[in-house]
Amino acid sequence: TPITGGAELVGQNGNVKWRGSGSLNWRYDGFSVTWYSAYVGKFYDTALTYADGSFYVAKDSLIHNLSMSYTFKEPSWDKYGVANDVRILVGARNVFDKEPPLVPTGGYNGAVYNPYARYWYVNVKKTF
């Protein structure tokens, strides 16, 4: 039985060849800072073919997230111990507000990218 349609799919239509992520963390006393970066490599969108036969290239993308937190450990101003083990976290996703690369088949490739603009968040956590 002949198999048709076999071809190299890496690098085409959202099947990126390179993808990676990493983070840096810094802690001191009750402070913590985290920087996270995620990379998605380029790929060819085969839905559009130029006159010379080449495909449209969706560019690579690098997104950064940042978060900072502080955990209160027996603060001197809290005589009843209410603030003990309270953590306040503030962060931002997509710090530089980078948009996903567009493809000619209708905006961005949702299987590869999240289209979220930069947004901020706050989290307060109390451990009992």
XYZ file of N, CA and C in Angstrom:
384
model
N 0.840 -1.176 0.000
C 0.000 0.000 0.000
C 0.881 1.234 0.000
N 0.785 2.043 -1.005
C 1.591 3.265 -1.027
C 1.048 4.301 -0.034
N 1.950 4.935 0.656
C 1.585 5.990 1.599
C 1.868 7.319 0.929
N 0.839 8.154 0.816
C 1.005 9.451 0.179
C 0.920 10.551 1.231
N 1.454 11.684 0.883
C 1.369 12.841 1.769
C 2.455 12.892 2.825
N 3.366 11.946 2.819
C 4.457 11.966 3.790
C 5.434 13.077 3.464
N 5.770 13.859 4.441
C 6.710 14.953 4.235
C 7.218 15.430 5.587
N 8.210 16.243 5.558
C 8.735 16.860 6.778
C 7.763 17.942 7.228
N 7.168 17.772 8.417
C 6.184 18.719 8.909
C 6.755 19.694 9.934
N 7.957 19.437 10.413
C 8.567 20.335 11.394
C 8.856 21.670 10.723
N 8.412 22.739 11.363
C 8.606 24.079 10.817
C 7.472 24.547 9.936
N 6.402 23.746 9.828
C 5.268 24.127 8.983
C 3.987 24.210 9.804
N 3.174 25.215 9.510
C 1.812 25.329 10.041
C 1.711 25.170 11.560
N 2.598 25.786 12.278
C 2.551 25.775 13.737
C 3.389 24.702 14.395
N 3.959 23.808 13.631
C 4.861 22.792 14.193
C 6.271 23.369 14.248
N 6.529 24.156 15.284
C 7.803 24.858 15.370
C 8.935 23.886 15.667
N 10.115 24.222 15.181
C 11.288 23.384 15.423
C 11.884 23.670 16.792
N 11.871 24.932 17.208
C 12.472 25.316 18.485
C 11.449 25.982 19.395
N 11.427 25.526 20.628
C 10.557 26.086 21.649
C 11.297 25.903 22.976
N 11.269 26.931 23.805
C 11.960 26.810 25.086
C 11.469 27.841 26.081
N 11.775 27.595 27.332
C 11.401 28.536 28.385
C 12.424 28.439 29.505
N 12.479 29.484 30.291
C 13.404 29.496 31.414
C 12.998 30.577 32.403
N 13.498 30.456 33.607
C 13.172 31.459 34.618
C 14.370 31.721 35.506
N 14.407 32.922 36.044
C 15.400 33.328 37.032
C 14.639 33.703 38.300
N 15.113 33.215 39.425
C 14.478 33.496 40.704
C 15.497 34.113 41.647
N 15.065 35.086 42.414
C 15.907 35.704 43.434
C 15.089 35.781 44.715
N 15.697 35.361 45.834
C 15.017 35.409 47.118
C 15.944 36.012 48.164
N 15.372 36.822 49.028
C 16.110 37.387 50.140
C 15.107 37.685 51.244
N 15.336 37.115 52.411
C 14.401 37.229 53.529
C 12.992 36.897 53.029
N 12.060 37.812 53.138
C 10.690 37.550 52.698
C 10.412 37.956 51.275
N 11.413 38.515 50.567
C 11.222 38.978 49.194
C 11.520 37.870 48.192
N 10.808 37.904 47.087
C 11.044 36.968 45.994
C 10.718 37.668 44.678
N 11.580 37.506 43.686
C 11.365 38.066 42.351
C 11.600 36.945 41.336
N 10.687 36.818 40.374
C 10.812 35.793 39.338
C 10.638 36.435 37.971
N 11.563 36.122 37.073
C 11.493 36.551 35.670
C 11.393 35.281 34.837
N 10.352 35.174 34.023
C 10.111 33.997 33.199
C 10.072 34.419 31.737
N 10.724 33.657 30.878
C 10.714 33.931 29.441
C 10.355 32.662 28.678
N 9.579 32.829 27.603
C 9.182 31.701 26.760
C 9.440 32.068 25.303
N 10.114 31.172 24.594
C 10.469 31.379 23.190
C 9.712 30.375 22.325
N 9.160 30.860 21.206
C 8.539 30.008 20.195
C 9.185 30.377 18.869
N 9.757 29.385 18.201
C 10.466 29.629 16.948
C 9.548 29.932 15.777
N 10.162 30.289 14.669
C 9.406 30.624 13.457
C 8.875 29.355 12.802
N 7.891 29.541 11.929
C 7.384 28.429 11.133
C 6.812 28.973 9.828
N 6.643 28.092 8.867
C 6.086 28.460 7.566
C 4.596 28.164 7.553
N 3.818 29.081 7.023
C 2.392 28.862 6.835
C 2.195 28.510 5.369
N 1.816 27.267 5.112
C 1.720 26.788 3.729
C 0.416 27.189 3.043
N -0.471 27.923 3.743
C -1.723 28.361 3.123
C -1.492 29.449 2.084
N -0.376 30.170 2.211
C -0.081 31.238 1.254
C 1.244 30.936 0.568
N 1.222 30.903 -0.738
C 2.434 30.683 -1.516
C 2.700 31.927 -2.353
N 3.906 32.454 -2.242
C 4.298 33.609 -3.044
C 4.560 33.184 -4.480
N 4.707 34.145 -5.382
C 4.918 33.866 -6.808
C 6.165 33.032 -7.052
N 7.182 33.190 -6.191
C 8.414 32.417 -6.381
C 8.331 31.017 -5.763
N 7.167 30.648 -5.187
C 6.978 29.312 -4.612
C 7.296 29.211 -3.135
N 7.788 30.279 -2.545
C 8.112 30.240 -1.109
C 6.853 30.483 -0.276
N 6.904 30.039 0.979
C 5.767 30.177 1.891
C 5.931 31.388 2.803
N 4.809 31.832 3.369
C 4.812 32.924 4.343
C 5.485 32.435 5.628
N 6.330 33.270 6.230
C 7.035 32.905 7.459
C 6.431 33.665 8.635
N 5.924 32.915 9.609
C 5.475 33.509 10.876
C 6.715 33.639 11.750
N 7.017 34.846 12.182
C 8.259 35.117 12.911
C 8.263 34.458 14.284
N 9.462 34.333 14.828
C 9.592 33.788 16.182
C 9.100 34.807 17.209
N 8.888 34.331 18.432
C 8.310 35.178 19.464
C 8.982 34.893 20.807
N 9.169 35.951 21.585
C 9.756 35.829 22.919
C 8.893 36.653 23.877
N 8.294 35.995 24.859
C 7.395 36.630 25.813
C 8.030 36.570 27.201
N 7.862 37.641 27.983
C 8.435 37.719 29.327
C 7.345 37.972 30.365
N 7.483 37.322 31.518
C 6.593 37.533 32.664
C 7.445 37.906 33.869
N 6.896 38.718 34.755
C 7.612 39.163 35.947
C 6.670 39.106 37.142
N 7.175 38.606 38.275
C 6.384 38.632 39.503
C 7.292 38.951 40.684
N 6.717 39.661 41.666
C 7.429 40.029 42.890
C 6.508 39.742 44.068
N 7.079 39.195 45.145
C 6.251 38.904 46.307
C 7.014 39.214 47.590
N 6.222 39.379 48.632
C 6.791 39.551 49.973
C 5.938 38.738 50.944
N 6.607 37.975 51.811
C 5.930 37.182 52.823
C 6.247 37.767 54.190
N 5.210 38.126 54.913
C 5.375 38.690 56.258
C 5.617 37.552 57.251
N 6.676 37.647 58.021
C 7.004 36.677 59.068
C 7.087 37.409 60.396
N 6.056 37.287 61.188
C 6.001 37.884 62.523
C 6.418 39.361 62.520
N 5.694 40.215 61.809
C 6.047 41.642 61.793
C 5.832 42.269 63.163
N 6.701 43.201 63.524
C 6.653 43.834 64.847
C 5.403 44.684 65.047
N 4.811 45.205 63.971
C 3.636 46.047 64.078
C 2.347 45.249 64.260
N 2.432 43.926 64.136
C 1.239 43.079 64.229
C 1.260 42.314 65.554
N 0.730 42.920 66.624
C 0.829 42.291 67.940
C -0.096 41.088 68.107
N -1.101 40.917 67.219
C -2.010 39.780 67.322
C -1.646 38.623 66.391
N -0.660 38.810 65.570
C -0.205 37.739 64.687
C -1.065 37.508 63.452
N -1.910 38.469 63.095
C -2.795 38.315 61.943
C -2.007 38.273 60.634
N -0.946 39.040 60.547
C -0.178 39.142 59.297
C 0.892 38.053 59.158
N 1.042 37.203 60.150
C 2.039 36.130 60.034
C 1.725 35.240 58.828
N 2.727 34.927 58.067
C 2.607 34.056 56.892
C 1.622 34.583 55.839
N 1.522 35.884 55.706
C 0.746 36.490 54.619
C 1.713 36.813 53.486
N 1.352 36.364 52.292
C 2.182 36.641 51.118
C 1.398 37.519 50.166
N 2.020 38.605 49.733
C 1.440 39.497 48.725
C 2.286 39.379 47.470
N 1.639 39.032 46.369
C 2.331 38.831 45.103
C 1.739 39.779 44.070
N 2.604 40.482 43.330
C 2.205 41.357 42.232
C 2.982 40.909 41.006
N 2.297 40.794 39.875
C 2.981 40.327 38.684
C 2.397 40.890 37.409
N 3.122 40.669 36.331
C 2.677 41.082 34.997
C 3.002 39.971 34.010
N 2.051 39.638 33.190
C 2.281 38.683 32.100
C 2.441 39.460 30.812
N 3.318 38.986 29.961
C 3.630 39.657 28.692
C 4.053 41.103 28.976
N 5.111 41.233 29.735
C 5.585 42.522 30.250
C 5.724 43.575 29.154
N 6.247 43.210 28.016
C 6.491 44.180 26.941
C 5.322 44.286 25.961
N 4.185 43.663 26.285
C 2.957 43.744 25.508
C 3.175 43.349 24.047
N 3.842 42.222 23.840
C 4.150 41.766 22.487
C 2.982 40.961 21.919
N 2.583 41.307 20.700
C 1.499 40.598 20.031
C 2.045 39.364 19.321
N 1.229 38.315 19.190
C 1.699 37.123 18.466
C 1.844 37.430 16.982
N 2.754 36.738 16.307
C 2.914 36.951 14.867
C 1.654 36.547 14.107
N 1.344 37.300 13.094
C 0.156 37.018 12.292
C 0.475 36.049 11.167
N -0.539 35.286 10.793
C -0.442 34.395 9.642
C -1.576 34.753 8.689
N -1.422 34.494 7.403
C -2.431 34.929 6.429
C -3.749 34.162 6.495
N -3.813 33.092 7.273
C -5.046 32.293 7.335
C -6.027 32.805 8.377
N -5.826 34.018 8.886
C -6.806 34.585 9.799
C -6.260 35.008 11.136
N -5.317 35.896 11.173
C -4.816 36.438 12.445
C -3.572 35.743 12.932
N -3.695 35.035 14.024
C -2.556 34.323 14.611
C -2.910 32.844 14.705
N -1.926 32.003 14.904
C -2.148 30.568 15.038
C -2.443 30.263 16.507
N -3.703 30.013 16.833
C -4.132 29.778 18.207
C -3.571 28.515 18.814
N -3.101 27.578 18.014
C -2.493 26.365 18.546
C -1.069 26.623 19.043
N -0.495 27.752 18.638
C 0.891 28.063 18.991
C 0.976 29.206 19.995
N 0.138 30.222 19.855
C 0.281 31.446 20.641
C -0.970 31.759 21.457
N -0.752 32.432 22.574
C -1.834 33.044 23.337
C -1.855 34.521 22.975
N -3.001 35.062 22.610
C -3.052 36.453 22.155
C -3.213 37.464 23.281
N -2.890 37.095 24.508
C -3.130 37.987 25.636
C -2.202 39.187 25.616
N -2.793 40.359 25.780
C -1.999 41.574 25.941
C -1.432 41.581 27.360
N -0.572 42.535 27.630
C -0.013 42.642 28.987
C -1.136 42.820 29.995
N -1.045 42.095 31.082
C -1.995 42.319 32.160
C -1.306 42.110 33.504
N -1.836 42.819 34.484
C -1.299 42.802 35.839
C -2.208 41.961 36.730
N -1.630 41.387 37.764
C -2.424 40.633 38.717
C -1.848 40.790 40.117
N -2.703 40.598 41.103
C -2.323 40.675 42.511
C -2.912 39.454 43.200
N -2.127 38.872 44.082
C -2.561 37.705 44.832
C -2.183 37.899 46.296
N -3.123 37.672 47.190
C -2.843 37.719 48.627
C -3.162 36.354 49.186
N -2.201 35.777 49.920
C -2.349 34.427 50.443
C -2.033 34.431 51.930
N -2.870 33.800 52.720
C -2.668 33.674 54.167
C -2.615 32.207 54.510
N -1.560 31.787 55.194
C -1.430 30.411 55.655
C -1.780 30.346 57.136
N -2.668 29.420 57.482
C -3.073 29.243 58.873
C -2.405 28.030 59.479
